[in-house]
Amino acid sequence: MSEPNRTKYVLILGGLSAFGPLSIDMYLPAFPEIAAELGTGASQVQLSLTACTLGLALGQLVAGPLSDTYGRRRPLLVGLVVFTLASLLCAIAPSAYALAGLRLVQGLGGAAGIVIARAVVRDMYSGVAMARFFSLLMLVNGLAPILAPLIGGQLLRVTSWRGVFLALGLIGALLLAATAFGVHETLPAESRRAGNLGETLRTFRALLGDRVFVAYSLSAALAFAAMFAYISGSSFVLQDVFGMSPQAFSLVFGINSLGIVLVGQLNARLVDRAEPRRLLAVGLGVNALGGVSVAVSALVGAGLIGLLPALFLVASSIGMVSPNATALALSGNPETAGSASALLGVMQFSAGALAAPLVGSAGTGTALPMGLVMGALSLAAVLVFVVLARPAPRADK
């Protein structure tokens, strides 16, 4: 692929992969405002976060197999239209439950961008080249969690939380146009699979029976869930417990997200020198160190001095966990890249969706619930990797 085309694909596919952080992070600074305007509590506002995350998970189960059957472009364009319309409707939601329902639809549409972007990369690359390209996507994808809360915080200076969803609708429309004119079909008709439900279920069953696929997917999902516990709880913890303004919170969130970008680019340089499996192990170790440190910081009352560095470790480690786990999980399944990408995504976002209510159910008056959930999930990610991702025994010669 020529350099101009490569750059174009990095920008567009990176933008599509960013639907998760864009949908999730951009309205985080507005959580207290949403709760106040809609007359509801923190757990009801977090329900809209959980609904979007479930949509991002379930939508991948649909869009991934459809892209294996009908090609990448058609399901992708439909998903982008759904995301754009749902974002605009969120801006006029009259209640917390209406917002949650619309956020579910928004997530279903955005899921197509996430899962099909990964499948397109798998169509074009393999092996180390695929891991390197996924690391490049982290440069664009990683900007989303940096810019999203910053943009959201600044929008709240001039508009309400409803204006944030109007901005998301505009982003969806721009990506729809970019995809329609800039992304060609990467799955030729002769490589497509039968489109019946039975075949799809058999494919999913085969993937779930693949120990290596499950090891890489599940360990990454648990690490992602640890970061999602931070995403869902940090707005209330940093603003309500420690008294930060929405703008200060956005700055802290942006710094942590910058860590994802920097580590992702470091990973792109290291992947030629160290195998992706080893780099994934390092990323999971850093994630666990950060998660446990958040819990300890909350237990001993270390305040922001102890909490902020630990949160940075959890967030930045994703820059090494995500590209390597994705490349390793998809490397063995070239003919079912869409379905494999869907299962990888649904594990991540389902784990994240479960993490959010765990953090909110224990209240938001202390950082301890967030810390305990983050520590437990990050340690579980390491345990899954150690137990399931062990190298296959060598055959006797």
XYZ file of C-alpha atoms in Angstrom:
397
model
C 0.000 0.000 0.000
C 1.327 3.444 -0.950
C 2.140 5.900 1.834
C -0.753 8.318 1.019
C -3.263 5.440 1.014
C -1.749 4.027 4.194
C -2.094 7.398 5.921
C -5.684 7.711 4.697
C -6.578 4.298 6.070
C -4.858 4.980 9.390
C -6.923 8.165 9.803
C -10.270 6.703 8.744
C -9.930 3.304 10.440
C -8.496 4.984 13.527
C -11.519 7.270 13.611
C -13.887 4.315 13.260
C -12.058 2.418 16.008
C -12.480 5.493 18.208
C -16.268 5.202 18.364
C -15.912 3.532 21.754
C -13.981 6.310 23.526
C -15.861 9.008 21.610
C -19.242 7.632 22.668
C -18.127 6.961 26.220
C -15.682 9.714 27.173
C -17.086 12.823 25.537
C -20.001 13.237 27.930
C -18.233 12.108 31.119
C -17.611 15.672 32.412
C -21.371 16.267 32.163
C -22.412 13.399 34.477
C -23.181 15.637 37.480
C -25.057 18.086 35.209
C -27.122 15.304 33.606
C -28.056 13.918 37.021
C -29.144 17.373 38.203
C -31.143 18.312 35.071
C -32.936 14.985 34.747
C -33.552 14.761 38.484
C -31.852 11.427 38.960
C -28.909 9.855 40.745
C -25.434 8.737 39.753
C -26.448 5.111 39.131
C -29.169 6.161 36.667
C -26.712 8.339 34.743
C -24.214 5.466 34.705
C -27.004 3.319 33.244
C -26.700 5.347 30.028
C -23.000 4.476 30.011
C -23.744 0.796 30.547
C -26.415 0.853 27.803
C -24.024 2.365 25.272
C -21.345 -0.143 26.200
C -23.778 -3.050 25.802
C -24.739 -1.665 22.408
C -21.083 -1.465 21.427
C -20.730 -5.111 22.470
C -23.907 -6.608 20.991
C -23.625 -4.619 17.781
C -20.285 -6.235 17.073
C -21.886 -9.686 17.230
C -24.177 -8.583 14.415
C -21.896 -6.379 12.305
C -18.886 -8.724 12.386
C -20.566 -11.793 10.867
C -22.528 -9.597 8.429
C -19.242 -8.161 7.166
C -17.962 -11.711 6.573
C -21.072 -12.391 4.463
C -21.797 -9.131 2.629
C -18.390 -7.481 2.607
C -17.075 -4.707 4.808
C -18.575 -1.555 3.258
C -22.339 -2.110 3.388
C -22.679 -3.055 7.087
C -20.211 -0.305 7.962
C -22.170 2.437 6.184
C -25.457 1.295 7.746
C -23.895 1.358 11.201
C -22.578 4.874 10.674
C -26.038 6.127 9.681
C -27.566 4.560 12.821
C -24.877 6.071 15.060
C -25.353 9.559 13.609
C -29.155 9.556 13.942
C -29.110 8.089 17.465
C -26.569 10.701 18.602
C -28.855 13.503 17.423
C -31.849 11.944 19.198
C -29.861 11.657 22.447
C -29.653 15.459 22.415
C -33.428 15.692 22.957
C -33.829 12.802 25.430
C -36.459 13.794 28.051
C -35.405 11.400 30.821
C -32.550 9.250 32.062
C -34.245 6.079 30.826
C -34.939 7.537 27.390
C -31.304 8.578 27.215
C -30.225 5.049 28.160
C -32.399 3.537 25.417
C -31.041 5.883 22.776
C -27.511 5.279 23.979
C -28.075 1.547 23.425
C -29.005 2.252 19.789
C -26.065 4.637 19.451
C -23.731 1.898 20.653
C -25.231 -0.643 18.253
C -24.447 1.658 15.341
C -20.976 2.601 16.538
C -20.088 -1.064 16.994
C -19.985 -1.529 13.219
C -17.147 0.972 12.954
C -15.104 -0.716 15.677
C -15.470 -4.332 14.577
C -15.241 -3.768 10.822
C -12.202 -1.493 11.137
C -10.335 -4.392 12.789
C -11.540 -6.811 10.113
C -10.342 -4.474 7.346
C -6.874 -4.405 8.914
C -6.902 -8.220 9.094
C -7.858 -8.301 5.399
C -4.841 -6.171 4.484
C -2.114 -7.372 6.889
C -0.877 -10.346 8.893
C 1.695 -11.135 11.578
C 4.020 -8.388 12.802
C 2.796 -6.015 10.078
C -0.717 -6.318 11.497
C 0.470 -5.604 15.054
C 2.400 -2.581 13.762
C -0.641 -1.226 11.920
C -2.826 -1.682 15.004
C -0.231 0.306 16.949
C -0.502 3.076 14.353
C -4.260 3.057 14.811
C -3.622 3.702 18.500
C -2.144 7.059 17.488
C -5.515 8.151 16.079
C -7.684 6.004 18.328
C -5.735 7.177 21.359
C -6.423 10.816 20.538
C -10.148 10.193 21.031
C -10.006 9.642 24.813
C -7.683 12.657 25.048
C -9.790 15.009 22.974
C -13.271 13.669 23.820
C -13.424 14.755 27.493
C -11.525 17.952 26.707
C -14.013 18.816 23.962
C -16.864 17.797 26.238
C -15.550 19.968 29.060
C -15.134 22.975 26.783
C -18.563 22.465 25.201
C -20.069 22.606 28.686
C -18.778 26.168 28.947
C -21.048 27.282 26.091
C -23.819 24.679 25.972
C -25.463 21.951 28.024
C -24.804 18.213 27.909
C -27.253 18.054 25.008
C -24.801 19.989 22.853
C -22.254 17.223 23.451
C -24.527 14.739 21.676
C -25.060 17.143 18.792
C -21.273 17.207 18.411
C -21.210 13.388 18.392
C -23.800 13.416 15.609
C -21.577 15.746 13.581
C -18.569 13.457 14.097
C -20.658 10.489 12.938
C -21.701 12.346 9.791
C -18.091 13.275 8.983
C -16.900 9.683 9.380
C -19.822 8.482 7.255
C -18.696 10.756 4.415
C -15.028 9.792 4.838
C -15.873 6.077 4.741
C -18.205 6.369 1.770
C -15.569 8.094 -0.344
C -12.310 6.812 1.155
C -12.628 3.104 2.051
C -12.815 0.460 -0.656
C -14.087 -3.091 -0.235
C -11.309 -5.299 1.206
C -13.158 -8.636 1.267
C -13.647 -9.999 -2.276
C -16.850 -11.869 -3.052
C -15.061 -15.215 -3.406
C -13.737 -14.960 0.164
C -17.115 -14.333 1.806
C -18.860 -16.906 3.949
C -22.397 -18.300 4.005
C -24.731 -15.948 5.784
C -27.054 -18.259 7.727
C -27.421 -18.179 11.517
C -26.253 -21.760 11.945
C -22.955 -21.064 10.215
C -22.436 -17.967 12.339
C -23.083 -19.884 15.560
C -20.708 -22.664 14.475
C -18.029 -20.071 13.800
C -18.520 -18.505 17.232
C -18.439 -21.932 18.889
C -15.192 -22.820 17.140
C -13.603 -19.546 18.202
C -14.709 -19.974 21.819
C -13.198 -23.461 21.748
C -9.846 -22.040 20.680
C -7.844 -21.709 23.904
C -5.356 -19.269 22.428
C -8.064 -16.982 21.026
C -9.937 -16.987 24.335
C -6.747 -16.350 26.313
C -5.769 -13.238 24.400
C -9.328 -11.933 24.049
C -10.361 -12.473 27.668
C -7.164 -11.142 29.236
C -7.458 -7.988 27.125
C -11.165 -7.710 28.014
C -10.436 -7.823 31.743
C -7.700 -5.190 31.403
C -10.135 -3.072 29.374
C -12.769 -3.538 32.100
C -10.303 -2.276 34.719
C -9.867 0.874 32.658
C -13.625 1.095 32.178
C -14.098 1.019 35.949
C -11.853 4.081 36.014
C -13.836 5.689 33.164
C -17.203 5.162 34.845
C -16.122 6.133 38.353
C -13.490 8.825 37.912
C -15.912 11.617 36.961
C -17.700 11.363 40.309
C -14.578 10.541 42.332
C -12.395 13.343 40.977
C -15.159 15.971 40.825
C -17.386 15.144 43.798
C -14.838 13.627 46.198
C -11.762 15.683 45.329
C -13.543 18.820 44.114
C -12.184 19.081 40.572
C -13.992 21.225 37.998
C -15.226 19.603 34.758
C -12.322 21.292 32.941
C -9.706 20.049 35.446
C -11.180 16.550 35.253
C -11.008 16.703 31.455
C -7.341 17.694 31.656
C -6.482 14.776 33.942
C -8.454 12.413 31.730
C -6.650 13.757 28.676
C -3.219 13.256 30.252
C -4.067 9.656 31.059
C -5.287 9.124 27.518
C -2.074 10.655 26.176
C -0.329 7.801 27.944
C -2.274 5.370 25.740
C -1.001 7.130 22.620
C 2.618 7.296 23.773
C 2.726 3.666 24.885
C 1.009 2.628 21.654
C 3.740 4.322 19.625
C 6.415 2.766 21.836
C 4.797 -0.592 21.145
C 4.971 0.072 17.377
C 8.741 0.475 17.709
C 9.219 -2.513 19.992
C 7.135 -4.985 17.991
C 10.014 -5.510 15.531
C 12.364 -6.392 18.395
C 10.139 -8.362 20.759
C 7.331 -10.766 19.992
C 3.780 -9.446 20.563
C 3.102 -12.070 23.235
C 5.947 -10.780 25.400
C 4.834 -7.179 24.946
C 1.281 -8.168 25.907
C 2.608 -9.738 29.111
C 4.400 -6.498 29.987
C 1.270 -4.443 29.296
C -0.886 -6.682 31.489
C 1.700 -6.484 34.273
C 1.667 -2.673 34.202
C -2.132 -2.705 34.147
C -2.198 -4.895 37.255
C 0.371 -2.714 39.029
C -1.780 0.326 38.366
C -5.041 -1.348 39.372
C -3.669 -2.630 42.661
C -2.095 0.769 43.354
C -5.479 2.496 42.891
C -7.005 0.133 45.474
C -4.146 0.614 47.929
C -4.236 4.389 47.466
C -7.950 4.445 48.259
C -7.536 2.157 51.279
C -4.795 4.214 52.919
C -6.255 7.591 51.929
C -3.262 8.669 49.849
C -5.321 11.313 48.043
C -4.580 12.576 44.557
C -0.819 12.107 45.012
C -1.317 8.359 45.165
C -4.391 8.068 42.980
C -3.428 9.973 39.829
C -0.154 8.100 39.024
C -1.939 4.776 39.541
C -4.751 5.778 37.178
C -2.144 6.799 34.613
C -0.563 3.319 34.727
C -3.907 1.594 34.163
C -4.838 3.824 31.235
C -1.458 3.939 29.480
C -1.006 0.158 29.655
C -3.907 -0.234 27.200
C -1.606 1.194 24.521
C 0.441 -2.003 24.797
C -2.315 -4.466 25.698
C -4.791 -3.624 22.924
C -2.689 -3.818 19.710
C -0.820 -6.971 20.737
C -3.863 -8.832 22.084
C -5.845 -7.916 18.959
C -3.102 -9.033 16.567
C -2.546 -12.293 18.465
C -6.260 -13.091 18.718
C -6.952 -12.437 15.027
C -3.764 -13.921 13.595
C -5.064 -17.483 13.569
C -8.437 -16.720 11.985
C -7.989 -15.042 8.591
C -11.123 -16.518 7.018
C -13.399 -15.413 9.893
C -11.810 -12.066 10.711
C -15.163 -10.306 11.105
C -16.571 -12.896 13.496
C -13.315 -13.143 15.458
C -13.162 -9.360 15.691
C -16.777 -9.352 16.890
C -16.111 -11.820 19.706
C -12.979 -9.923 20.701
C -14.978 -6.712 20.884
C -17.994 -8.160 22.649
C -15.765 -9.583 25.382
C -14.150 -6.187 25.921
C -17.305 -4.110 25.982
C -19.362 -6.660 27.922
C -16.693 -6.742 30.606
C -16.684 -2.955 30.610
C -20.479 -2.819 30.854
C -20.382 -5.083 33.917
C -17.656 -3.002 35.556
C -19.624 0.275 35.449
C -22.523 -0.696 37.757
C -20.116 -2.442 40.153
C -18.360 0.878 40.683
C -21.567 2.899 41.028
C -23.551 0.459 43.190
C -21.360 1.063 46.253
C -21.802 4.838 46.091
C -19.632 7.671 44.854
C -18.532 9.231 48.153
C -15.153 7.509 48.108
C -12.608 6.150 45.624
C -12.569 2.744 47.340
C -15.251 0.962 45.228
C -13.537 2.086 42.025
C -10.141 0.994 43.358
C -11.282 -2.454 44.485
C -13.004 -3.183 41.170
C -9.984 -1.989 39.166
C -7.533 -4.016 41.262
C -9.588 -7.225 41.038
C -10.106 -6.967 37.269
C -6.471 -6.190 36.455
C -5.249 -9.116 38.554
C -7.804 -11.395 36.869
C -6.425 -10.330 33.463
C -2.936 -11.458 34.467
C -4.291 -14.751 35.852
C -6.153 -15.550 32.621
C -3.065 -14.787 30.552
C -0.789 -16.955 32.706
C -3.182 -19.909 32.806
C -4.637 -19.907 29.270
C -1.991 -18.251 27.077
C 0.809 -20.612 28.015
C 2.759 -21.866 24.997
C 1.698 -25.224 23.617
C 3.965 -28.103 24.754
C 6.588 -29.037 22.214
C 6.207 -32.394 20.559
C 8.878 -34.966 21.373
C 11.399 -35.346 18.626
